[in-house]
Tab-separated table of C-alpha atoms and ligand atoms in Angstrom:
chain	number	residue	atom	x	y	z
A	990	UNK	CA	80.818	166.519	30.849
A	991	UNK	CA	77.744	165.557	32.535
A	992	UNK	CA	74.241	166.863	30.914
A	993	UNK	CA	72.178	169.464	33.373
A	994	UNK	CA	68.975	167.766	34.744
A	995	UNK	CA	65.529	167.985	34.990
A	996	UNK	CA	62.992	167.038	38.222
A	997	UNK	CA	66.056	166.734	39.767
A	998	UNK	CA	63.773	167.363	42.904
A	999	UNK	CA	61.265	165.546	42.022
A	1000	UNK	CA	63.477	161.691	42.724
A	1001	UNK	CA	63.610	160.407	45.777
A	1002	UNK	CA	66.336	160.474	48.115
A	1003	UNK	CA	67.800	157.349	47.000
A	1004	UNK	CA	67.439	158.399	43.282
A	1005	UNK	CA	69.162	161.619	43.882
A	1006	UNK	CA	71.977	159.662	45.250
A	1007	UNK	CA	72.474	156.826	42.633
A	1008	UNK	CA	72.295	159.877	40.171
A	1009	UNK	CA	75.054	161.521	42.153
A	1010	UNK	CA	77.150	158.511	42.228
A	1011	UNK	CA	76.456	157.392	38.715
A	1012	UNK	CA	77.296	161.665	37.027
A	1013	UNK	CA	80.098	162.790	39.412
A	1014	UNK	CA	80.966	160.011	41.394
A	1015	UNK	CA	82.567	157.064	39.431
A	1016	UNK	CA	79.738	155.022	40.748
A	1017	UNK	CA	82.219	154.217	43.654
A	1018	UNK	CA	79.643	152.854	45.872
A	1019	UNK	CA	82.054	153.662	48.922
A	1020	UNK	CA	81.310	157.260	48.091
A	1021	UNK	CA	77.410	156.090	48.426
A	1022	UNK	CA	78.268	154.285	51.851
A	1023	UNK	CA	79.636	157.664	53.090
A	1024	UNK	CA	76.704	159.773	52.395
A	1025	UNK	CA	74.547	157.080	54.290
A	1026	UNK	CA	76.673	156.524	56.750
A	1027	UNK	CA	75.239	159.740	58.210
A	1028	UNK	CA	71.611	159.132	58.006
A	1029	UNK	CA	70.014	158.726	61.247
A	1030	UNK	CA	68.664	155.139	62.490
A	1031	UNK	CA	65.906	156.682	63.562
A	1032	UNK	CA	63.292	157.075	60.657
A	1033	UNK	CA	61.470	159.870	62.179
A	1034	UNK	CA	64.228	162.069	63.113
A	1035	UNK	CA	65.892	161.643	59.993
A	1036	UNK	CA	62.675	162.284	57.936
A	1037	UNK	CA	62.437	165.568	60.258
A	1038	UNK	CA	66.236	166.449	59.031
A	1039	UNK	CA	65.451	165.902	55.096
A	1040	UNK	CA	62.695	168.627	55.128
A	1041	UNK	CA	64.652	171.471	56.510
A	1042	UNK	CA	65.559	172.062	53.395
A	1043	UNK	CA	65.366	170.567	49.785
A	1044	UNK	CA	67.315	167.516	47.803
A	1045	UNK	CA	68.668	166.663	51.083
A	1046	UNK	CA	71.202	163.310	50.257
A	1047	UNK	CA	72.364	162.972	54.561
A	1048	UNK	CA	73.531	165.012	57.480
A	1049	UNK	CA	76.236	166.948	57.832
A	1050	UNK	CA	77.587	166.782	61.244
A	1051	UNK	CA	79.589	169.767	63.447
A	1052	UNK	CA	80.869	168.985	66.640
A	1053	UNK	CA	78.726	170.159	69.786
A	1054	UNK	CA	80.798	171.254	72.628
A	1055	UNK	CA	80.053	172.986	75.989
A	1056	UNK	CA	81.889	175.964	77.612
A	1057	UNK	CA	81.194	176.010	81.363
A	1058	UNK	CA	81.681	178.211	84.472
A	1059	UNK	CA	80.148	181.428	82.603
A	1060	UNK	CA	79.204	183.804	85.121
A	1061	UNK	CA	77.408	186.421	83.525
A	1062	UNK	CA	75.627	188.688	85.189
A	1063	UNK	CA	75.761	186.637	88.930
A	1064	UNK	CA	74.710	183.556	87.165
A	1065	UNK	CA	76.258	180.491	85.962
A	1066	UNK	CA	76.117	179.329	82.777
A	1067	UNK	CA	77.228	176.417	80.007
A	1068	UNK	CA	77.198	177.336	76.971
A	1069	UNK	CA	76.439	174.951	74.387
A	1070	UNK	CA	79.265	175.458	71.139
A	1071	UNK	CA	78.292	173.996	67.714
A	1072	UNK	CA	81.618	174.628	65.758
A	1073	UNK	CA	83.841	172.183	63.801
A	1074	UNK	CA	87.374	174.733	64.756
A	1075	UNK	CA	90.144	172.829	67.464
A	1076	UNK	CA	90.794	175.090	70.184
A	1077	UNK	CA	87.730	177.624	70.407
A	1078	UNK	CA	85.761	175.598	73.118
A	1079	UNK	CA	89.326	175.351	75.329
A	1080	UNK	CA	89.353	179.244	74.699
A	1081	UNK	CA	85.834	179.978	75.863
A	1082	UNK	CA	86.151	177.830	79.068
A	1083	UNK	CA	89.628	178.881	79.917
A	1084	UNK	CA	88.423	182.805	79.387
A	1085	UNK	CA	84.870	181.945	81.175
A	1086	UNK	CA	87.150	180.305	84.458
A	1087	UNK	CA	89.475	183.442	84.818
A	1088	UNK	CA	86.756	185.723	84.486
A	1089	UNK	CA	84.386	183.784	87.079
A	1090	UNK	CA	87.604	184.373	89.455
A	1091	UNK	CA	87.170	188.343	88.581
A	1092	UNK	CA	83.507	189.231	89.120
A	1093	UNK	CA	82.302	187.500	85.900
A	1094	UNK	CA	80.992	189.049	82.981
A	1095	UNK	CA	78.225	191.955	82.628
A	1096	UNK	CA	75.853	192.144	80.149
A	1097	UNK	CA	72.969	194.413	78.817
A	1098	UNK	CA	70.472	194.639	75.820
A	1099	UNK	CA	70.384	198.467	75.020
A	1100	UNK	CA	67.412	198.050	72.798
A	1101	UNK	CA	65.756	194.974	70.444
A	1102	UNK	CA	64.514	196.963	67.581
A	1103	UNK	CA	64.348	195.323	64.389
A	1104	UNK	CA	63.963	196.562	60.721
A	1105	UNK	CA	62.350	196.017	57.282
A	1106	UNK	CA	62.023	198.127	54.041
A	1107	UNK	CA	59.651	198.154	51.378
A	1108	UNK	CA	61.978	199.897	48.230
A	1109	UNK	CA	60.034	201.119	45.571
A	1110	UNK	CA	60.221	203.897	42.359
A	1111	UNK	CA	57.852	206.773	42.197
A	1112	UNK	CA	58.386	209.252	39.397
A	1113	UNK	CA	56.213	212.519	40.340
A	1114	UNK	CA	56.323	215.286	42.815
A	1115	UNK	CA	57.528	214.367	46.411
A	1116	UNK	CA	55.142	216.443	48.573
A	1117	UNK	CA	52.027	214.467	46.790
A	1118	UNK	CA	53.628	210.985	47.645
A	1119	UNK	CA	54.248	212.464	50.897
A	1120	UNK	CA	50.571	213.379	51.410
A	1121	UNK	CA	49.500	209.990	50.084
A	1122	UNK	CA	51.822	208.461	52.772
A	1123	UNK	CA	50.452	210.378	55.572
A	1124	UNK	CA	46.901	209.668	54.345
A	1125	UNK	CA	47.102	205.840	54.332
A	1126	UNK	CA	49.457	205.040	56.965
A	1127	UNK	CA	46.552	203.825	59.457
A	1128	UNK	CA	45.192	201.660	56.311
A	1129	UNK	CA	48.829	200.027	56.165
A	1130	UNK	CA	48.977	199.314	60.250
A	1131	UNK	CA	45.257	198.158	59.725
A	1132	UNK	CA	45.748	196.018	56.460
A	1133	UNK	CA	48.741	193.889	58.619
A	1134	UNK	CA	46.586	193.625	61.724
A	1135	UNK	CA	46.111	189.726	60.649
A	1136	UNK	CA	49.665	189.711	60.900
A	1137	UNK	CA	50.492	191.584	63.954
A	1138	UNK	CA	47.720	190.337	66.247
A	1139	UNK	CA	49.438	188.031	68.017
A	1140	UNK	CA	52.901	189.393	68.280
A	1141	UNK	CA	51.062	192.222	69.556
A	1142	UNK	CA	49.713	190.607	72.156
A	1143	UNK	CA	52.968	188.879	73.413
A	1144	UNK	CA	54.094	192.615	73.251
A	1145	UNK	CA	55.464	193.224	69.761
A	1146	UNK	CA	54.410	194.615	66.700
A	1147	UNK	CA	55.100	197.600	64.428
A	1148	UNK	CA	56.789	200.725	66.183
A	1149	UNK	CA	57.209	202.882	63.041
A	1150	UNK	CA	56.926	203.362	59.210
A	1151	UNK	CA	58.379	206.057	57.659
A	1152	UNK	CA	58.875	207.333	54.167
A	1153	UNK	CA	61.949	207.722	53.075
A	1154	UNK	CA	63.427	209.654	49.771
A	1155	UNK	CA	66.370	208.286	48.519
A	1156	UNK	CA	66.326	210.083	44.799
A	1157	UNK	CA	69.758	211.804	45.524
A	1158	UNK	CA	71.477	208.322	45.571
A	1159	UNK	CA	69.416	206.984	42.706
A	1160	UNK	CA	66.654	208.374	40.551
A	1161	UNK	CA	62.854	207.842	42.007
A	1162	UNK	CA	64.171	205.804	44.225
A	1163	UNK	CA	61.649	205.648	47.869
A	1164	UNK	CA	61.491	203.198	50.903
A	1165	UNK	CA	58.782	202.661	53.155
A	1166	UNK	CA	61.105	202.216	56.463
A	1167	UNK	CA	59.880	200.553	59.010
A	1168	UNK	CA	60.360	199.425	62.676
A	1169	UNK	CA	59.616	196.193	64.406
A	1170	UNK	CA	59.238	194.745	68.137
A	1171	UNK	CA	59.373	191.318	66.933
A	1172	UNK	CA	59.341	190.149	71.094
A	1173	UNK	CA	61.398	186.613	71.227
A	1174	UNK	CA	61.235	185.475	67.812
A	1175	UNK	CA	64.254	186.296	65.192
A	1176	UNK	CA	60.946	187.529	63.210
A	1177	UNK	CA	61.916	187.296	59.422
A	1178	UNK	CA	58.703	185.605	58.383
A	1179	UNK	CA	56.289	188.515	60.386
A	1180	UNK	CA	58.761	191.170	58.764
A	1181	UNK	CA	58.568	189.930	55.474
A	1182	UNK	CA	55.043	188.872	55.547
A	1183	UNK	CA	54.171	192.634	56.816
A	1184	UNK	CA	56.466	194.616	54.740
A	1185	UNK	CA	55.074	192.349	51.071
A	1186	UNK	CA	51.372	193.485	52.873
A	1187	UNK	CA	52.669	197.236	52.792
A	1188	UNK	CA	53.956	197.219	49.303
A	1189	UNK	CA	50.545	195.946	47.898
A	1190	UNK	CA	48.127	198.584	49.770
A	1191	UNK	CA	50.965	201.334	48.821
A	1192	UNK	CA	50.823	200.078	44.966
A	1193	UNK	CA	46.980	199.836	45.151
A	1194	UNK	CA	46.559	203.327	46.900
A	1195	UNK	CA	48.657	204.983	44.733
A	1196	UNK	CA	47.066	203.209	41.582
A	1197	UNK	CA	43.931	204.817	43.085
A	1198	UNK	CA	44.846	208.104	44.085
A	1199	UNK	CA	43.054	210.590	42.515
A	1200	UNK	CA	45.698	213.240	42.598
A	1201	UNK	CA	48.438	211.333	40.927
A	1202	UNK	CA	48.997	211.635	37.314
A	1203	UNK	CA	49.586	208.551	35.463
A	1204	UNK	CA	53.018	208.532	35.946
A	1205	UNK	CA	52.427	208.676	39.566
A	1206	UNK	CA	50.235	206.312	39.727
A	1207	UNK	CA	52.535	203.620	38.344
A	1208	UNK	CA	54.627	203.086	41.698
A	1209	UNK	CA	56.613	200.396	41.259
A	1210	UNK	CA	57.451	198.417	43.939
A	1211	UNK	CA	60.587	196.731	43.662
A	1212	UNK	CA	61.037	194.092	46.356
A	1213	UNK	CA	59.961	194.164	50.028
A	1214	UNK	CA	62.695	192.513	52.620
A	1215	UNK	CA	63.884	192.720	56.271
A	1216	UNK	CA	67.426	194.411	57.084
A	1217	UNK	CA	69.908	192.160	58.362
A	1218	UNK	CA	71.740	195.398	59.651
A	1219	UNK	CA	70.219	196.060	63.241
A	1220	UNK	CA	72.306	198.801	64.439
A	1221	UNK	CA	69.307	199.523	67.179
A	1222	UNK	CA	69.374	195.840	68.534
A	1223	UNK	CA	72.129	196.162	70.512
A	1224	UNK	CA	74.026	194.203	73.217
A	1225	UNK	CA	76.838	194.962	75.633
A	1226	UNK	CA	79.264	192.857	77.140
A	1227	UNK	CA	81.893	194.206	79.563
A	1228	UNK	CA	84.307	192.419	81.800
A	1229	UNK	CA	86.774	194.293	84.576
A	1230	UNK	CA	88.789	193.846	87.264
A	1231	UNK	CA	91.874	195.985	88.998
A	1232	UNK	CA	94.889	195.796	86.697
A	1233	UNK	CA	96.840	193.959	89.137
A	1234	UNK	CA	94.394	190.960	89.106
A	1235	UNK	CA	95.548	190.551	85.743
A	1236	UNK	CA	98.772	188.616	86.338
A	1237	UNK	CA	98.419	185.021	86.392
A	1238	UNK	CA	101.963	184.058	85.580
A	1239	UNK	CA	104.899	185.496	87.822
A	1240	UNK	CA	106.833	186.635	83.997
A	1241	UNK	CA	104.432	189.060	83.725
A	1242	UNK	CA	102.450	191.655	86.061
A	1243	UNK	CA	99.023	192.811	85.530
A	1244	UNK	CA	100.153	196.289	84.703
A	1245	UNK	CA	102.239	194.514	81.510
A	1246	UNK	CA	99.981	192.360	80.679
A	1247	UNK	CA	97.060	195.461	79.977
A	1248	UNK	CA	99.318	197.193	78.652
A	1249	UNK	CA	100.116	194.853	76.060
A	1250	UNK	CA	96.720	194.023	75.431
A	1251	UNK	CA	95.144	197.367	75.093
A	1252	UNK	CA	98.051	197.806	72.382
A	1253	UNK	CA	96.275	194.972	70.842
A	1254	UNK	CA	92.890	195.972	70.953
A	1255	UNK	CA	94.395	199.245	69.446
A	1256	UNK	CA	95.421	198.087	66.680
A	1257	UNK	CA	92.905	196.353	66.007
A	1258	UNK	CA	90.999	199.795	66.233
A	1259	UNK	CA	92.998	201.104	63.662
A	1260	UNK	CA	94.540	198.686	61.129
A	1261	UNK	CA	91.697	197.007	58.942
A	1262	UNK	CA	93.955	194.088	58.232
A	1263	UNK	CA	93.672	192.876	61.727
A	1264	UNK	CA	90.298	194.038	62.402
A	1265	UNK	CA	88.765	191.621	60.287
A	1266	UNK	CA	91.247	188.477	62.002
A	1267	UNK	CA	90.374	190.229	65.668
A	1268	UNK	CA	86.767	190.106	64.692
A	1269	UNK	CA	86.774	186.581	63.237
A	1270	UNK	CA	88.025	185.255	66.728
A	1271	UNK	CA	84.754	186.575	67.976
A	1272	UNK	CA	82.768	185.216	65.447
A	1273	UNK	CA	84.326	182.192	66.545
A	1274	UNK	CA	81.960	182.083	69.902
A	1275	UNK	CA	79.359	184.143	68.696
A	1276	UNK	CA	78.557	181.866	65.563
A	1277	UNK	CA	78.987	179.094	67.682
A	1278	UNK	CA	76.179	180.014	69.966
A	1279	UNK	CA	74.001	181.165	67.346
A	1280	UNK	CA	73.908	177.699	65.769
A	1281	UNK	CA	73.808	175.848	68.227
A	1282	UNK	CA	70.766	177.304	69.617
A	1283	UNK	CA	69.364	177.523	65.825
A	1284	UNK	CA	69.580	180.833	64.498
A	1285	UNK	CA	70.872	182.296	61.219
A	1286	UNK	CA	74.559	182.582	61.463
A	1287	UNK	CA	74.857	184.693	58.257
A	1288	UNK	CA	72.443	187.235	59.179
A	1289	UNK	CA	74.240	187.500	62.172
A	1290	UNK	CA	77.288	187.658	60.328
A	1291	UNK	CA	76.573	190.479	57.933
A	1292	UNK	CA	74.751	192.533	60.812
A	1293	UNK	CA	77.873	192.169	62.600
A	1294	UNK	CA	80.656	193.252	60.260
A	1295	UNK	CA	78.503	196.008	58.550
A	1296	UNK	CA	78.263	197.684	62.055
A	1297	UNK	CA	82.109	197.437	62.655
A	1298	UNK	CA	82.616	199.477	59.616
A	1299	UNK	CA	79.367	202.033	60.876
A	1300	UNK	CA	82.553	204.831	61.128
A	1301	UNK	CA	83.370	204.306	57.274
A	1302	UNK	CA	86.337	202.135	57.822
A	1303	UNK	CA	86.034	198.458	59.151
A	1304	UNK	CA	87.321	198.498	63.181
A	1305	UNK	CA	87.462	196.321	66.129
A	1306	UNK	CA	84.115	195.440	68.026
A	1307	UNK	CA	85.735	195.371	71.219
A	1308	UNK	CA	87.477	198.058	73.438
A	1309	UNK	CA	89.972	198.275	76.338
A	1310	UNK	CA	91.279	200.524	78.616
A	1311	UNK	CA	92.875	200.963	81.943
A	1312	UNK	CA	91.116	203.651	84.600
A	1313	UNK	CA	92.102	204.349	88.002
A	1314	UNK	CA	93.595	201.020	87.692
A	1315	UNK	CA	90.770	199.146	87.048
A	1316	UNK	CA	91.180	197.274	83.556
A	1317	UNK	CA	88.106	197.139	81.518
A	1318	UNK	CA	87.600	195.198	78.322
A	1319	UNK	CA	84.147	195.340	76.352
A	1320	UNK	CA	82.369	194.927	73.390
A	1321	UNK	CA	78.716	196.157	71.595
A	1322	UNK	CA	77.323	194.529	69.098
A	1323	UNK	CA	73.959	194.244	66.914
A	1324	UNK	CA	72.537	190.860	67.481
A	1325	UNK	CA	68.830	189.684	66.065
A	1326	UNK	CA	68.381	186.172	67.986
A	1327	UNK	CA	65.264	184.275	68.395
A	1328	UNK	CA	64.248	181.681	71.427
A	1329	UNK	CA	60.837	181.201	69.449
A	1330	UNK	CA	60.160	180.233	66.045
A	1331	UNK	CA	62.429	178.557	63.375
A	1332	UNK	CA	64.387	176.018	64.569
A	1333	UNK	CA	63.998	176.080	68.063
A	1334	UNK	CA	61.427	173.726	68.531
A	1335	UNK	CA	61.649	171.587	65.994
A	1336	UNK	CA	65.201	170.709	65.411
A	1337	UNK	CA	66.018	168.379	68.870
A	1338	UNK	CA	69.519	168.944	69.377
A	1339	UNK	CA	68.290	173.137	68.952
A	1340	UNK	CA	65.661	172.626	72.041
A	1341	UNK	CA	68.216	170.689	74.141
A	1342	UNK	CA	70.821	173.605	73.404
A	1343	UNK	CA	67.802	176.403	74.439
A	1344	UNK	CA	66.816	174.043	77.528
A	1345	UNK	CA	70.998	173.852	78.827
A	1346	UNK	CA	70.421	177.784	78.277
A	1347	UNK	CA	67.301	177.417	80.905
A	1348	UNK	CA	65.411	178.497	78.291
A	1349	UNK	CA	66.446	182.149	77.293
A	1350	UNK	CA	64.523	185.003	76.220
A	1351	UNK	CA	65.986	186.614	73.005
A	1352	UNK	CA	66.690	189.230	75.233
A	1353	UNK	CA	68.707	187.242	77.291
A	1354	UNK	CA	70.467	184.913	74.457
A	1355	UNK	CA	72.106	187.869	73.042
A	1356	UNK	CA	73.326	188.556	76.331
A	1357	UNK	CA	74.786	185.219	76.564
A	1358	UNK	CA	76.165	185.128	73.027
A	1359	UNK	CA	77.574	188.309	73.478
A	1360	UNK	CA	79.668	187.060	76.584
A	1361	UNK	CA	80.770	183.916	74.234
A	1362	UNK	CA	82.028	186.295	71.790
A	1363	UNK	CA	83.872	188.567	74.135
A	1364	UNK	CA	85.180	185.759	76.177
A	1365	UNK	CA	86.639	184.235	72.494
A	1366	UNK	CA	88.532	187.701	71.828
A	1367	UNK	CA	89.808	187.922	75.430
A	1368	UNK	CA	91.381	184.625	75.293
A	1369	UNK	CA	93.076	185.069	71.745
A	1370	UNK	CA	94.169	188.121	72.412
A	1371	UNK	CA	95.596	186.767	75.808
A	1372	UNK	CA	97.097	183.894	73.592
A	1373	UNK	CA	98.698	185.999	71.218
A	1374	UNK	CA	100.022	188.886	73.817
A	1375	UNK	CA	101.957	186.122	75.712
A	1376	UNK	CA	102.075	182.661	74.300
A	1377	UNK	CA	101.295	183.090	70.757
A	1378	UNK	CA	98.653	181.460	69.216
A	1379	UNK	CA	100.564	178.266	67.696
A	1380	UNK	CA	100.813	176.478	71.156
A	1381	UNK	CA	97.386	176.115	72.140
A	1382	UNK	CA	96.535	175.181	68.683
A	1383	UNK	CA	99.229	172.754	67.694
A	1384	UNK	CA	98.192	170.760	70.743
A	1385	UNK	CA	94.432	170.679	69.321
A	1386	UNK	CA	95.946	169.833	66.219
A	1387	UNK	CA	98.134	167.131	67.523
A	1388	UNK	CA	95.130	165.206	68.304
A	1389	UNK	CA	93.574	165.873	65.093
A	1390	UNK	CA	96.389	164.414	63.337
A	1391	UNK	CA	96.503	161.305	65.342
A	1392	UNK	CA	93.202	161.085	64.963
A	1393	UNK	CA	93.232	160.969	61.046
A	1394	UNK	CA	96.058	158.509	61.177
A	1395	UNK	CA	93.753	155.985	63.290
A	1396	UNK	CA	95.821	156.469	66.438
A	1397	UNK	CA	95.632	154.438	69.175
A	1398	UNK	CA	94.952	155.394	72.628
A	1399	UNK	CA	98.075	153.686	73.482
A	1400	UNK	CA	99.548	155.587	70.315
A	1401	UNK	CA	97.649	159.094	71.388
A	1402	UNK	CA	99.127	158.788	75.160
A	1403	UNK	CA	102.806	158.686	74.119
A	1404	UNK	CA	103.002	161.199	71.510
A	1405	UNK	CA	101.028	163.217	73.675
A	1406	UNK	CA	104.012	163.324	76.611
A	1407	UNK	CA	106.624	163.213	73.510
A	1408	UNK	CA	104.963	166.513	72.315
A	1409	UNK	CA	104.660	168.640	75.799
A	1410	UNK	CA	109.023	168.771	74.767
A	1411	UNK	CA	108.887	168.753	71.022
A	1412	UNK	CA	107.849	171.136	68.774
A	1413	UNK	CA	104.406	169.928	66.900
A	1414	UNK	CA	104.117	169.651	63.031
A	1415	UNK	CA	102.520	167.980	61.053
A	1416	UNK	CA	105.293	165.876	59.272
A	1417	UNK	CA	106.791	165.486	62.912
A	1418	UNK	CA	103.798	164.011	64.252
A	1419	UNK	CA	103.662	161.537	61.806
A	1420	UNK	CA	107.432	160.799	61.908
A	1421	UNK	CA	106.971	160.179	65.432
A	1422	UNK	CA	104.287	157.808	64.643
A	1423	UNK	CA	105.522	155.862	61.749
A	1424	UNK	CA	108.508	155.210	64.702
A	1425	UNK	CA	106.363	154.196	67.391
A	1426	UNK	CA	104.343	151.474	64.924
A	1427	UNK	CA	107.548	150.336	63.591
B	916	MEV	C1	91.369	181.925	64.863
B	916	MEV	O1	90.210	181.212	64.531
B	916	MEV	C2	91.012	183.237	65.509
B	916	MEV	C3	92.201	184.157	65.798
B	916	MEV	O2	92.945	184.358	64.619
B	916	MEV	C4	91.607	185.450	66.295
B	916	MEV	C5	92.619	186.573	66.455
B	916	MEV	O3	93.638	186.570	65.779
B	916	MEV	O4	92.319	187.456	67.290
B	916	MEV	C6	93.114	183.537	66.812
């Protein structure tokens, strides 16, 4: 058992790392060399990397992959993929290709509106809290004008605050709700900073109010904090195409193939079970996208899954149908993005990703990620509806295998023409293997 410690940030890098090795590491200095074989040559950018966050000890690496031929909306695009999972960038591109044959993918925002809550206790009579509200609501838009200045001058700023009584779910129990245009930034940091600015004038108002009895006057505010759920920042991706455009293999027409694949979306619809798997696929492009150009993945992520279960029971995000024979697949989603702010200029490999993206508005990167997302469903559920999934996969994982067993490119070439007739596992890969080195 090793003893907790103290200052732990407070050492250096190197001192956090000799006290790694030396507590829960053997002291194996090979453990040491692995940690440093990820710092960067260059001093600068590595120094940049070690104060994103704290007690940094090295990098931790994820592939970066590009999915190309996207046509969304009459444009091309390649779309930069930051995601350590085989198989998901061969999905995108092979789903981005057949729908740039079909009329390519269309996209829309449907609105960008973004929201924070202040939640607070007030024990006392709702109509005089109410009052209060209405009296210093142009004091609370005044007291963030610091704040909002400049993101009302690119456009944004506060759209709304309302008061909101929530004692029927739990006793004295009010919210401050409010509504933000937060423009092309992700805007946590203006949300935050406005909402913890609200919660002070509404504690110091109602400290003050001459109306309130004591009790009143002893708001309490209980923590001030953006919502990750952004039902009203919403994107839409749709592909189509006639039904018969469908078939790309002479087994199967177009009319099968929809009709097999609107059964899957169905279910989907339906069963939670598979909802969650058929919403994980595309999380598969849509988290990809959102790291690679630098935003925050979870918040996406919890945005995303609390609006599939918006009905009371989780469900797929995407749709299909067939109409006068034209086959339509599509998906909405909430999405809070940001092409300014955070990341995006500061972490290199982030402004490279934004710059193969020509530079996006938020407005148009949730377009785009959108399109990655739906593209990642289309494919699996193509994969699954004919193939299976295994194929595809076990060919990605071939290589992965030979690549952990130091394969040679010699080595890599044969087994790679053995497996196009064998079946791929993992012991079989490396029986093959152990035979071609002996
Ligand atoms: C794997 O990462 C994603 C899939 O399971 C998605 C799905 O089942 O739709 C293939």
């Amino acid at each position: 058992m090793t003893k907790p410690v103290n200052g732990f940030s407070k050492l250096t890098k190197n001192e956090k790392i000799n006290w790694l090795a030396e507590h829960y590491l053997s002291n194996d200095p090979a453990t040491i060399e692995v940690l440093k074989q990820y710092w960067n040559n260059d001093e600068e950018l590595q120094k940049l990397h070690d104060e994103f966050i704290e007690n940094t000890v090295s990098n931790f690496y994820l592939p970066l992959g590009l999915a190309p031929n996207f046509l969304i909306n009459g444009n091309y695009h390649v779309i930069p993929m930051a995601i350590e999972e085989s198989s998901v960038v061969a999905a995108a591109s092979k789903a981005a290709k057949f729908w740039s044959e079909r009329g390519g993918f269309k996209t829309r925002v449907l609105n960008m509106t973004k929201i924070g809550q202040v939640h607070f206790l007030y024990n006392g009579e709702k109509q005089k809290l109410e009052k209060l509200f209405a009296e210093i609501k142009p004091k609370l838009i005044e007291a963030v004008k610091p704040i909002t200045r400049n993101m009302e001058k690119r456009g944004g700023g506060i759209l709304n605050i309302d008061l909101v009584d929530k004692t029927e779910d739990l006793e004295n129990y009010y919210q401050l709700f409010v509504k933000f245009d937060t423009r092309d930034s992700m805007g946590a940091n203006f949300i935050n900073s406005c909402l913890e600015k609200f919660a002070e004038v509404l504690q110091e108002e109602a400290h003050n109010c001459s109306d309130f009895t004591e009790e009143e006057k002893d708001l309490k505010i209980i923590m001030s904090i953006l919502s990750n759920y952004v039902p009203e920042c919403i994107v839409r991706a749709e592909v189509s195409c006639p039904v018969e455009d469908l078939s790309e293999d002479k087994n199967m027409t177009g009319e099968q193939f929809a009709e097999k694949f609107i059964q899957a979306v169905r279910i989907a619809e339906i069963e939670p079970y598979r909802a969650v798997t058929h919403n994980k696929g595309i999380m598969n492009g849509i988290d990809a996208v959102v790291l690679a150009t630098g935003n925050d993945f979870r918040a996406v992520e919890a945005g995303i899954h609390a609006y599939a279960s918006k009905n009371g029971k989780y469900s797929s995000l995407t749709h299909a149908k067939v109409e006068d024979g034209i086959f339509s697949f599509w998906m909405e989603i909430p999405l809070a993005l940001g092409t300014v702010g955070g990341l995006t200029s500061l972490h290199p490999l982030v402004k490279l990703a934004l710059q193969i993206l020509q530079n996006p508005s938020a407005e148009e990167l949730m377009k785009i990620t959108a399109v990655a997302g739906l593209a990642q469903n289309f494919a699996a559920l193509r994969s699954l509806t004919t193939t299976g999934i295994q194929q595809g996969h076990m060919k990605m994982h071939l290589m992965n295998i030979l690549n952990q067993n130091q394969a040679t490119d010699e080595e890599k070439n044969e087994l790679v023409e053995f497996f196009t007739h064998h079946t791929i596992t993992h012991s079989s890969v490396i029986e093959q293997l152990e035979k071609l080195r002996s």
